[in-house]
Amino acid sequence: MKKIQNYINGELIAPKNNQYINNYEPATGLVYSLTPESDADDLELAVNSAESAKQSWADMPSEDRSKLLMKLADAIESGSEELAKAEAIDNGKPISFARVVDSYRSASNIRFFANATTQFSSECHDMGSVGVNYTLRQPIGIVGCISPWNLPLYLFTWKIAPALASGNCVIAKPSEITPMTAYIFSRLCIEVGIPKGVINILHGTGLSIGAPLVEHEKIKAISFTGGSSTGKAIASVIAPKLKKFSLELGGKNPTLVFADSCSSEEELESVVSEVVRSAFSNQGQICLCGSRIYIERSSYEKFKALFIEKVGDLKIGDPLNEETQHGALVSEAHRDKVFSYIELAKEEGGTILTGGNKVVIKGRCEKGYFIEPTVIEGLSSECRVNQEEIFGPVCTIQPFDSDEEVLAKANGTEYGLATSIWSKDISRCHRLSTKLDFGIVWINSWLLRDLRTPFGGMKSSGMGREGGLEAMRFFTEPKNICIKY
Ligand code: NAD
């Protein structure tokens, strides 16, 4: 059985305790590799290595850092097919999706921040004849990056890249549920000659290695993406230590469809296709997926009919099959959690319009964790299915009658990550955007990303922002220097 290794001090090594946990292929339900269950002893090695590397990495001219990161982005690009396949096996997502989303974005993340390091600048405040201030933005030192399983290498690199670009050494922990591409990534770091200790990758569970990483005195900042309850627990540990932290957490995102966005058949076709994509991409396991869909009443029936048809047409199957559009859920436990919400929806009075069942696929995927894409109607906004994050291929549809009503419903959960508005009335779109309590508002689009923009959520969806300058600023400490003339 293939054993994944930690990447510490530039080398691939086994965990000191020699303990491993099973790594499952979600599409088959079989163990196909073993993941280190690293602990505080491995962390100590990684911290010592990062300590030795941190001064020279911080002192390296940004152009040289940029060149190394560009080489890493090139290596990801060259290995993109291997990475896409590994992601499909490890996570259960369709390989066609892994290719254009996961592999592509992992390389773009590194390339974007490789450029950013050469463009990053700081402020100067002129005091006229009295003096001048300039502000240095210095690396923090050693930082921790913790990522989830839904977009494994994509979100892993989204954190590591700005941390490295701004001159920090990184100790990173990928999700224990999807460790494979972070392991391949560590091989690429060796191949391109990232200096020893600059990046250390430790595998294991939240308990065995995540918690010690968050608590370690020498790790001065934590960038975390994951569930809201984990984020809150981490915040309660970090806050008294006065470390910097950034939390990207869960979502329960509303999609607002106005009748004027789909007045012709062509428009209806295009809006429904995009709303299907926003609800079910990656089996609904993207923090940004729109899982509460509100449709203006006059268009409700025609939208519903086409929506159900298109959702029913999604091809469920082996993630390694090129035609598959809907793969397996990431784990048995997660499949069961998602399924329990379908059962709950029935108890809460909902009607399943399409889907609602576990799927058995003949052949090698017989024991895989598949659930049909599911659409539910007839639930109130207050019920648990419409309030809690399900993070799977389950969405609800509801009609609405006015801007005020849909605004109140959209804002009516504890979450505030992302929303999309579909309407041709641009003043309404702007007006609603100012009142929607979400960190990201898409108008007539979904998941249209510009890596320069601030990315993150309000309320229980997080704290702080990633992306562009926000990330470069998070990973640096501003130091003001005041000179009197
Ligand atoms: P999770 O919170 O269970 O785990 C995330 C990571 O934290 C994993 O690496 C895990 O091992 C680690 N971890 C768990 N407990 C820890 C602890 N006590 N200390 C330190 N680390 C710990 O989340 P998940 O199930 O992997 O991911 C799904 C969640 O992530 C969903 O809620 C989803 O919405 C959210 N998410 C948010 C964003 C965003 O950008 N806002 C993006 C993707 C996913």
mmCIF file of N, CA, C and O in Angstrom, residues 335-409:
data_model
loop_
_atom_site.group_PDB
_atom_site.id
_atom_site.type_symbol
_atom_site.label_atom_id
_atom_site.label_comp_id
_atom_site.label_asym_id
_atom_site.label_seq_id
_atom_site.Cartn_x
_atom_site.Cartn_y
_atom_site.Cartn_z
ATOM 1 N N ARG A 335 -21.168 11.404 2.959
ATOM 2 C CA ARG A 335 -22.323 10.945 2.176
ATOM 3 C C ARG A 335 -23.521 10.733 3.114
ATOM 4 O O ARG A 335 -24.644 11.172 2.833
ATOM 5 N N ASP A 336 -23.252 10.102 4.261
ATOM 6 C CA ASP A 336 -24.354 9.824 5.193
ATOM 7 C C ASP A 336 -24.914 11.122 5.796
ATOM 8 O O ASP A 336 -26.119 11.246 6.013
ATOM 9 N N LYS A 337 -24.033 12.072 6.046
ATOM 10 C CA LYS A 337 -24.501 13.365 6.586
ATOM 11 C C LYS A 337 -25.402 14.063 5.564
ATOM 12 O O LYS A 337 -26.495 14.527 5.890
ATOM 13 N N VAL A 338 -24.942 14.088 4.327
ATOM 14 C CA VAL A 338 -25.740 14.743 3.281
ATOM 15 C C VAL A 338 -27.085 14.032 3.134
ATOM 16 O O VAL A 338 -28.150 14.668 3.063
ATOM 17 N N PHE A 339 -27.025 12.709 3.144
ATOM 18 C CA PHE A 339 -28.259 11.942 2.969
ATOM 19 C C PHE A 339 -29.235 12.196 4.124
ATOM 20 O O PHE A 339 -30.462 12.254 3.918
ATOM 21 N N SER A 340 -28.695 12.392 5.318
ATOM 22 C CA SER A 340 -29.576 12.630 6.479
ATOM 23 C C SER A 340 -30.366 13.932 6.296
ATOM 24 O O SER A 340 -31.477 14.066 6.796
ATOM 25 N N TYR A 341 -29.791 14.879 5.544
ATOM 26 C CA TYR A 341 -30.525 16.126 5.287
ATOM 27 C C TYR A 341 -31.662 15.911 4.286
ATOM 28 O O TYR A 341 -32.674 16.602 4.337
ATOM 29 N N ILE A 342 -31.496 14.932 3.400
ATOM 30 C CA ILE A 342 -32.586 14.625 2.466
ATOM 31 C C ILE A 342 -33.747 14.019 3.254
ATOM 32 O O ILE A 342 -34.917 14.357 3.053
ATOM 33 N N GLU A 343 -33.391 13.150 4.202
ATOM 34 C CA GLU A 343 -34.433 12.552 5.074
ATOM 35 C C GLU A 343 -35.102 13.639 5.909
ATOM 36 O O GLU A 343 -36.323 13.664 6.072
ATOM 37 N N LEU A 344 -34.264 14.553 6.428
ATOM 38 C CA LEU A 344 -34.793 15.644 7.256
ATOM 39 C C LEU A 344 -35.751 16.523 6.446
ATOM 40 O O LEU A 344 -36.803 16.958 6.946
ATOM 41 N N ALA A 345 -35.385 16.757 5.181
ATOM 42 C CA ALA A 345 -36.235 17.598 4.325
ATOM 43 C C ALA A 345 -37.645 17.002 4.221
ATOM 44 O O ALA A 345 -38.644 17.724 4.244
ATOM 45 N N LYS A 346 -37.709 15.679 4.119
ATOM 46 C CA LYS A 346 -39.035 15.027 4.037
ATOM 47 C C LYS A 346 -39.783 15.242 5.345
ATOM 48 O O LYS A 346 -40.967 15.578 5.345
ATOM 49 N N GLU A 347 -39.071 15.063 6.474
ATOM 50 C CA GLU A 347 -39.723 15.280 7.785
ATOM 51 C C GLU A 347 -40.192 16.719 7.935
ATOM 52 O O GLU A 347 -41.211 16.991 8.571
ATOM 53 N N GLU A 348 -39.449 17.645 7.338
ATOM 54 C CA GLU A 348 -39.805 19.059 7.481
ATOM 55 C C GLU A 348 -40.899 19.487 6.494
ATOM 56 O O GLU A 348 -41.247 20.656 6.402
ATOM 57 N N GLY A 349 -41.383 18.531 5.721
ATOM 58 C CA GLY A 349 -42.508 18.819 4.833
ATOM 59 C C GLY A 349 -42.120 19.122 3.404
ATOM 60 O O GLY A 349 -42.967 19.559 2.600
ATOM 61 N N GLY A 350 -40.874 18.874 3.030
ATOM 62 C CA GLY A 350 -40.423 19.169 1.673
ATOM 63 C C GLY A 350 -40.821 18.070 0.683
ATOM 64 O O GLY A 350 -41.067 16.929 1.065
ATOM 65 N N THR A 351 -40.866 18.457 -0.590
ATOM 66 C CA THR A 351 -41.129 17.492 -1.659
ATOM 67 C C THR A 351 -39.860 17.361 -2.499
ATOM 68 O O THR A 351 -39.281 18.377 -2.926
ATOM 69 N N ILE A 352 -39.427 16.111 -2.705
ATOM 70 C CA ILE A 352 -38.242 15.891 -3.551
ATOM 71 C C ILE A 352 -38.708 15.970 -5.007
ATOM 72 O O ILE A 352 -39.511 15.151 -5.441
ATOM 73 N N LEU A 353 -38.173 16.924 -5.751
ATOM 74 C CA LEU A 353 -38.591 17.095 -7.149
ATOM 75 C C LEU A 353 -37.772 16.218 -8.093
ATOM 76 O O LEU A 353 -38.265 15.768 -9.112
ATOM 77 N N THR A 354 -36.510 16.036 -7.739
ATOM 78 C CA THR A 354 -35.666 15.105 -8.502
ATOM 79 C C THR A 354 -34.547 14.646 -7.584
ATOM 80 O O THR A 354 -34.157 15.365 -6.669
ATOM 81 N N GLY A 355 -34.009 13.438 -7.813
ATOM 82 C CA GLY A 355 -32.932 12.913 -6.971
ATOM 83 C C GLY A 355 -33.458 12.342 -5.677
ATOM 84 O O GLY A 355 -34.536 11.753 -5.635
ATOM 85 N N GLY A 356 -32.648 12.497 -4.624
ATOM 86 C CA GLY A 356 -33.063 12.055 -3.294
ATOM 87 C C GLY A 356 -32.583 10.664 -2.917
ATOM 88 O O GLY A 356 -32.875 10.186 -1.830
ATOM 89 N N ASN A 357 -31.828 10.007 -3.823
ATOM 90 C CA ASN A 357 -31.416 8.621 -3.524
ATOM 91 C C ASN A 357 -29.904 8.448 -3.579
ATOM 92 O O ASN A 357 -29.208 9.178 -4.297
ATOM 93 N N LYS A 358 -29.456 7.414 -2.831
ATOM 94 C CA LYS A 358 -28.069 6.979 -3.004
ATOM 95 C C LYS A 358 -28.010 6.231 -4.340
ATOM 96 O O LYS A 358 -29.022 5.667 -4.773
ATOM 97 N N VAL A 359 -26.835 6.222 -4.962
ATOM 98 C CA VAL A 359 -26.733 5.577 -6.283
ATOM 99 C C VAL A 359 -25.705 4.452 -6.220
ATOM 100 O O VAL A 359 -24.621 4.646 -5.657
ATOM 101 N N VAL A 360 -26.042 3.307 -6.794
ATOM 102 C CA VAL A 360 -25.056 2.233 -6.923
ATOM 103 C C VAL A 360 -24.653 2.161 -8.389
ATOM 104 O O VAL A 360 -25.502 2.031 -9.266
ATOM 105 N N ILE A 361 -23.346 2.282 -8.621
ATOM 106 C CA ILE A 361 -22.858 2.230 -10.004
ATOM 107 C C ILE A 361 -22.173 0.881 -10.214
ATOM 108 O O ILE A 361 -21.260 0.526 -9.454
ATOM 109 N N LYS A 362 -22.626 0.173 -11.183
ATOM 110 C CA LYS A 362 -22.088 -1.193 -11.417
ATOM 111 C C LYS A 362 -20.595 -1.135 -11.778
ATOM 112 O O LYS A 362 -20.131 -0.163 -12.364
ATOM 113 N N GLY A 363 -19.861 -2.195 -11.401
ATOM 114 C CA GLY A 363 -18.447 -2.269 -11.752
ATOM 115 C C GLY A 363 -17.580 -1.823 -10.599
ATOM 116 O O GLY A 363 -17.925 -2.024 -9.437
ATOM 117 N N ARG A 364 -16.469 -1.143 -10.917
ATOM 118 C CA ARG A 364 -15.484 -0.826 -9.877
ATOM 119 C C ARG A 364 -16.015 0.171 -8.840
ATOM 120 O O ARG A 364 -15.495 0.273 -7.740
ATOM 121 N N CYS A 365 -17.090 0.910 -9.203
ATOM 122 C CA CYS A 365 -17.601 1.933 -8.278
ATOM 123 C C CYS A 365 -18.806 1.466 -7.446
ATOM 124 O O CYS A 365 -19.502 2.296 -6.849
ATOM 125 N N GLU A 366 -19.017 0.171 -7.391
ATOM 126 C CA GLU A 366 -20.201 -0.372 -6.713
ATOM 127 C C GLU A 366 -20.347 0.096 -5.267
ATOM 128 O O GLU A 366 -21.443 0.295 -4.778
ATOM 129 N N LYS A 367 -19.192 0.263 -4.588
ATOM 130 C CA LYS A 367 -19.245 0.645 -3.165
ATOM 131 C C LYS A 367 -18.937 2.123 -2.959
ATOM 132 O O LYS A 367 -18.602 2.561 -1.853
ATOM 133 N N GLY A 368 -19.027 2.897 -4.033
ATOM 134 C CA GLY A 368 -18.699 4.327 -3.936
ATOM 135 C C GLY A 368 -19.787 5.135 -3.247
ATOM 136 O O GLY A 368 -20.908 4.668 -3.054
ATOM 137 N N TYR A 369 -19.414 6.371 -2.897
ATOM 138 C CA TYR A 369 -20.315 7.227 -2.101
ATOM 139 C C TYR A 369 -21.088 8.202 -3.006
ATOM 140 O O TYR A 369 -20.801 9.407 -3.014
ATOM 141 N N PHE A 370 -22.032 7.681 -3.748
ATOM 142 C CA PHE A 370 -22.741 8.515 -4.723
ATOM 143 C C PHE A 370 -24.144 8.886 -4.223
ATOM 144 O O PHE A 370 -24.849 8.044 -3.674
ATOM 145 N N ILE A 371 -24.539 10.127 -4.463
ATOM 146 C CA ILE A 371 -25.922 10.569 -4.183
ATOM 147 C C ILE A 371 -26.406 11.338 -5.408
ATOM 148 O O ILE A 371 -25.652 12.134 -5.992
ATOM 149 N N GLU A 372 -27.644 11.099 -5.770
ATOM 150 C CA GLU A 372 -28.205 11.841 -6.914
ATOM 151 C C GLU A 372 -28.279 13.329 -6.591
ATOM 152 O O GLU A 372 -28.591 13.700 -5.454
ATOM 153 N N PRO A 373 -28.060 14.178 -7.594
ATOM 154 C CA PRO A 373 -28.306 15.606 -7.389
ATOM 155 C C PRO A 373 -29.790 15.790 -7.045
ATOM 156 O O PRO A 373 -30.646 15.245 -7.751
ATOM 157 N N THR A 374 -30.039 16.521 -5.985
ATOM 158 C CA THR A 374 -31.383 16.533 -5.395
ATOM 159 C C THR A 374 -31.942 17.945 -5.293
ATOM 160 O O THR A 374 -31.252 18.859 -4.818
ATOM 161 N N VAL A 375 -33.189 18.095 -5.727
ATOM 162 C CA VAL A 375 -33.868 19.401 -5.646
ATOM 163 C C VAL A 375 -35.130 19.237 -4.800
ATOM 164 O O VAL A 375 -35.913 18.314 -5.019
ATOM 165 N N ILE A 376 -35.293 20.150 -3.850
ATOM 166 C CA ILE A 376 -36.419 20.043 -2.911
ATOM 167 C C ILE A 376 -37.239 21.332 -2.957
ATOM 168 O O ILE A 376 -36.673 22.427 -3.022
ATOM 169 N N GLU A 377 -38.550 21.182 -2.880
ATOM 170 C CA GLU A 377 -39.395 22.384 -2.793
ATOM 171 C C GLU A 377 -40.359 22.238 -1.616
ATOM 172 O O GLU A 377 -40.531 21.144 -1.049
ATOM 173 N N GLY A 378 -40.963 23.363 -1.243
ATOM 174 C CA GLY A 378 -42.002 23.328 -0.216
ATOM 175 C C GLY A 378 -41.489 23.476 1.202
ATOM 176 O O GLY A 378 -42.218 23.190 2.154
ATOM 177 N N LEU A 379 -40.247 23.930 1.354
ATOM 178 C CA LEU A 379 -39.714 24.114 2.713
ATOM 179 C C LEU A 379 -39.711 25.594 3.087
ATOM 180 O O LEU A 379 -39.506 26.461 2.231
ATOM 181 N N SER A 380 -39.885 25.876 4.370
ATOM 182 C CA SER A 380 -39.845 27.275 4.810
ATOM 183 C C SER A 380 -38.386 27.721 4.900
ATOM 184 O O SER A 380 -37.481 26.892 5.013
ATOM 185 N N SER A 381 -38.173 29.027 4.895
ATOM 186 C CA SER A 381 -36.805 29.543 5.005
ATOM 187 C C SER A 381 -36.207 29.244 6.365
ATOM 188 O O SER A 381 -34.988 29.227 6.515
ATOM 189 N N GLU A 382 -37.071 29.036 7.352
ATOM 190 C CA GLU A 382 -36.576 28.874 8.728
ATOM 191 C C GLU A 382 -36.173 27.438 9.047
ATOM 192 O O GLU A 382 -35.536 27.189 10.066
ATOM 193 N N CYS A 383 -36.570 26.474 8.212
ATOM 194 C CA CYS A 383 -36.320 25.081 8.584
ATOM 195 C C CYS A 383 -34.818 24.779 8.529
ATOM 196 O O CYS A 383 -34.041 25.520 7.916
ATOM 197 N N ARG A 384 -34.439 23.679 9.177
ATOM 198 C CA ARG A 384 -33.003 23.361 9.290
ATOM 199 C C ARG A 384 -32.336 23.160 7.926
ATOM 200 O O ARG A 384 -31.199 23.571 7.717
ATOM 201 N N VAL A 385 -33.076 22.546 6.998
ATOM 202 C CA VAL A 385 -32.483 22.276 5.681
ATOM 203 C C VAL A 385 -32.121 23.594 4.975
ATOM 204 O O VAL A 385 -31.145 23.667 4.224
ATOM 205 N N ASN A 386 -32.880 24.648 5.269
ATOM 206 C CA ASN A 386 -32.583 25.944 4.656
ATOM 207 C C ASN A 386 -31.691 26.840 5.518
ATOM 208 O O ASN A 386 -31.354 27.952 5.114
ATOM 209 N N GLN A 387 -31.348 26.356 6.699
ATOM 210 C CA GLN A 387 -30.510 27.158 7.591
ATOM 211 C C GLN A 387 -29.099 26.604 7.735
ATOM 212 O O GLN A 387 -28.155 27.361 7.933
ATOM 213 N N GLU A 388 -28.958 25.277 7.653
ATOM 214 C CA GLU A 388 -27.664 24.663 7.954
ATOM 215 C C GLU A 388 -26.900 24.315 6.675
ATOM 216 O O GLU A 388 -27.513 23.967 5.666
ATOM 217 N N GLU A 389 -25.580 24.396 6.753
ATOM 218 C CA GLU A 389 -24.769 24.058 5.577
ATOM 219 C C GLU A 389 -24.791 22.537 5.369
ATOM 220 O O GLU A 389 -24.454 21.778 6.271
ATOM 221 N N ILE A 390 -25.202 22.093 4.180
ATOM 222 C CA ILE A 390 -25.247 20.653 3.872
ATOM 223 C C ILE A 390 -23.962 20.253 3.151
ATOM 224 O O ILE A 390 -23.397 19.221 3.373
ATOM 225 N N PHE A 391 -23.497 21.123 2.263
ATOM 226 C CA PHE A 391 -22.224 20.922 1.548
ATOM 227 C C PHE A 391 -22.252 19.660 0.689
ATOM 228 O O PHE A 391 -21.340 18.842 0.713
ATOM 229 N N GLY A 392 -23.344 19.521 -0.045
ATOM 230 C CA GLY A 392 -23.480 18.365 -0.930
ATOM 231 C C GLY A 392 -24.460 18.693 -2.047
ATOM 232 O O GLY A 392 -24.921 19.842 -2.172
ATOM 233 N N PRO A 393 -24.829 17.678 -2.855
ATOM 234 C CA PRO A 393 -25.666 17.936 -4.026
ATOM 235 C C PRO A 393 -27.151 18.052 -3.676
ATOM 236 O O PRO A 393 -27.972 17.278 -4.164
ATOM 237 N N VAL A 394 -27.462 18.989 -2.815
ATOM 238 C CA VAL A 394 -28.846 19.167 -2.363
ATOM 239 C C VAL A 394 -29.160 20.660 -2.365
ATOM 240 O O VAL A 394 -28.446 21.445 -1.737
ATOM 241 N N CYS A 395 -30.219 21.048 -3.092
ATOM 242 C CA CYS A 395 -30.618 22.454 -3.033
ATOM 243 C C CYS A 395 -32.130 22.548 -2.883
ATOM 244 O O CYS A 395 -32.853 21.577 -3.149
ATOM 245 N N THR A 396 -32.577 23.706 -2.437
ATOM 246 C CA THR A 396 -34.021 23.933 -2.316
ATOM 247 C C THR A 396 -34.421 25.065 -3.252
ATOM 248 O O THR A 396 -33.605 25.947 -3.554
ATOM 249 N N ILE A 397 -35.664 25.024 -3.727
ATOM 250 C CA ILE A 397 -36.176 26.148 -4.514
ATOM 251 C C ILE A 397 -37.422 26.715 -3.821
ATOM 252 O O ILE A 397 -38.209 25.970 -3.239
ATOM 253 N N GLN A 398 -37.539 28.039 -3.883
ATOM 254 C CA GLN A 398 -38.681 28.725 -3.248
ATOM 255 C C GLN A 398 -39.090 29.912 -4.112
ATOM 256 O O GLN A 398 -38.212 30.619 -4.614
ATOM 257 N N PRO A 399 -40.414 30.177 -4.242
ATOM 258 C CA PRO A 399 -40.831 31.379 -4.976
ATOM 259 C C PRO A 399 -40.772 32.611 -4.060
ATOM 260 O O PRO A 399 -40.825 32.464 -2.834
ATOM 261 N N PHE A 400 -40.643 33.806 -4.658
ATOM 262 C CA PHE A 400 -40.759 35.032 -3.859
ATOM 263 C C PHE A 400 -41.537 36.081 -4.654
ATOM 264 O O PHE A 400 -41.664 35.978 -5.884
ATOM 265 N N ASP A 401 -42.051 37.102 -3.921
ATOM 266 C CA ASP A 401 -42.907 38.102 -4.571
ATOM 267 C C ASP A 401 -42.332 39.511 -4.633
ATOM 268 O O ASP A 401 -42.812 40.328 -5.405
ATOM 269 N N SER A 402 -41.352 39.817 -3.772
ATOM 270 C CA SER A 402 -40.830 41.198 -3.809
ATOM 271 C C SER A 402 -39.347 41.222 -3.443
ATOM 272 O O SER A 402 -38.822 40.265 -2.847
ATOM 273 N N ASP A 403 -38.703 42.352 -3.768
ATOM 274 C CA ASP A 403 -37.278 42.523 -3.439
ATOM 275 C C ASP A 403 -37.072 42.407 -1.932
ATOM 276 O O ASP A 403 -36.113 41.782 -1.465
ATOM 277 N N GLU A 404 -37.985 43.040 -1.169
ATOM 278 C CA GLU A 404 -37.840 43.065 0.299
ATOM 279 C C GLU A 404 -37.903 41.644 0.862
ATOM 280 O O GLU A 404 -37.125 41.271 1.736
ATOM 281 N N GLU A 405 -38.875 40.885 0.322
ATOM 282 C CA GLU A 405 -39.041 39.514 0.834
ATOM 283 C C GLU A 405 -37.783 38.675 0.551
ATOM 284 O O GLU A 405 -37.259 38.003 1.452
ATOM 285 N N VAL A 406 -37.268 38.753 -0.667
ATOM 286 C CA VAL A 406 -36.137 37.891 -1.013
ATOM 287 C C VAL A 406 -34.868 38.340 -0.288
ATOM 288 O O VAL A 406 -34.024 37.517 0.111
ATOM 289 N N LEU A 407 -34.758 39.645 -0.070
ATOM 290 C CA LEU A 407 -33.601 40.161 0.663
ATOM 291 C C LEU A 407 -33.598 39.623 2.100
ATOM 292 O O LEU A 407 -32.572 39.143 2.600
ATOM 293 N N ALA A 408 -34.761 39.681 2.741
ATOM 294 C CA ALA A 408 -34.853 39.196 4.133
ATOM 295 C C ALA A 408 -34.546 37.702 4.184
ATOM 296 O O ALA A 408 -33.825 37.237 5.071
ATOM 297 N N LYS A 409 -35.060 36.942 3.208
ATOM 298 C CA LYS A 409 -34.812 35.495 3.215
ATOM 299 C C LYS A 409 -33.324 35.209 2.945
ATOM 300 O O LYS A 409 -32.724 34.358 3.586
#
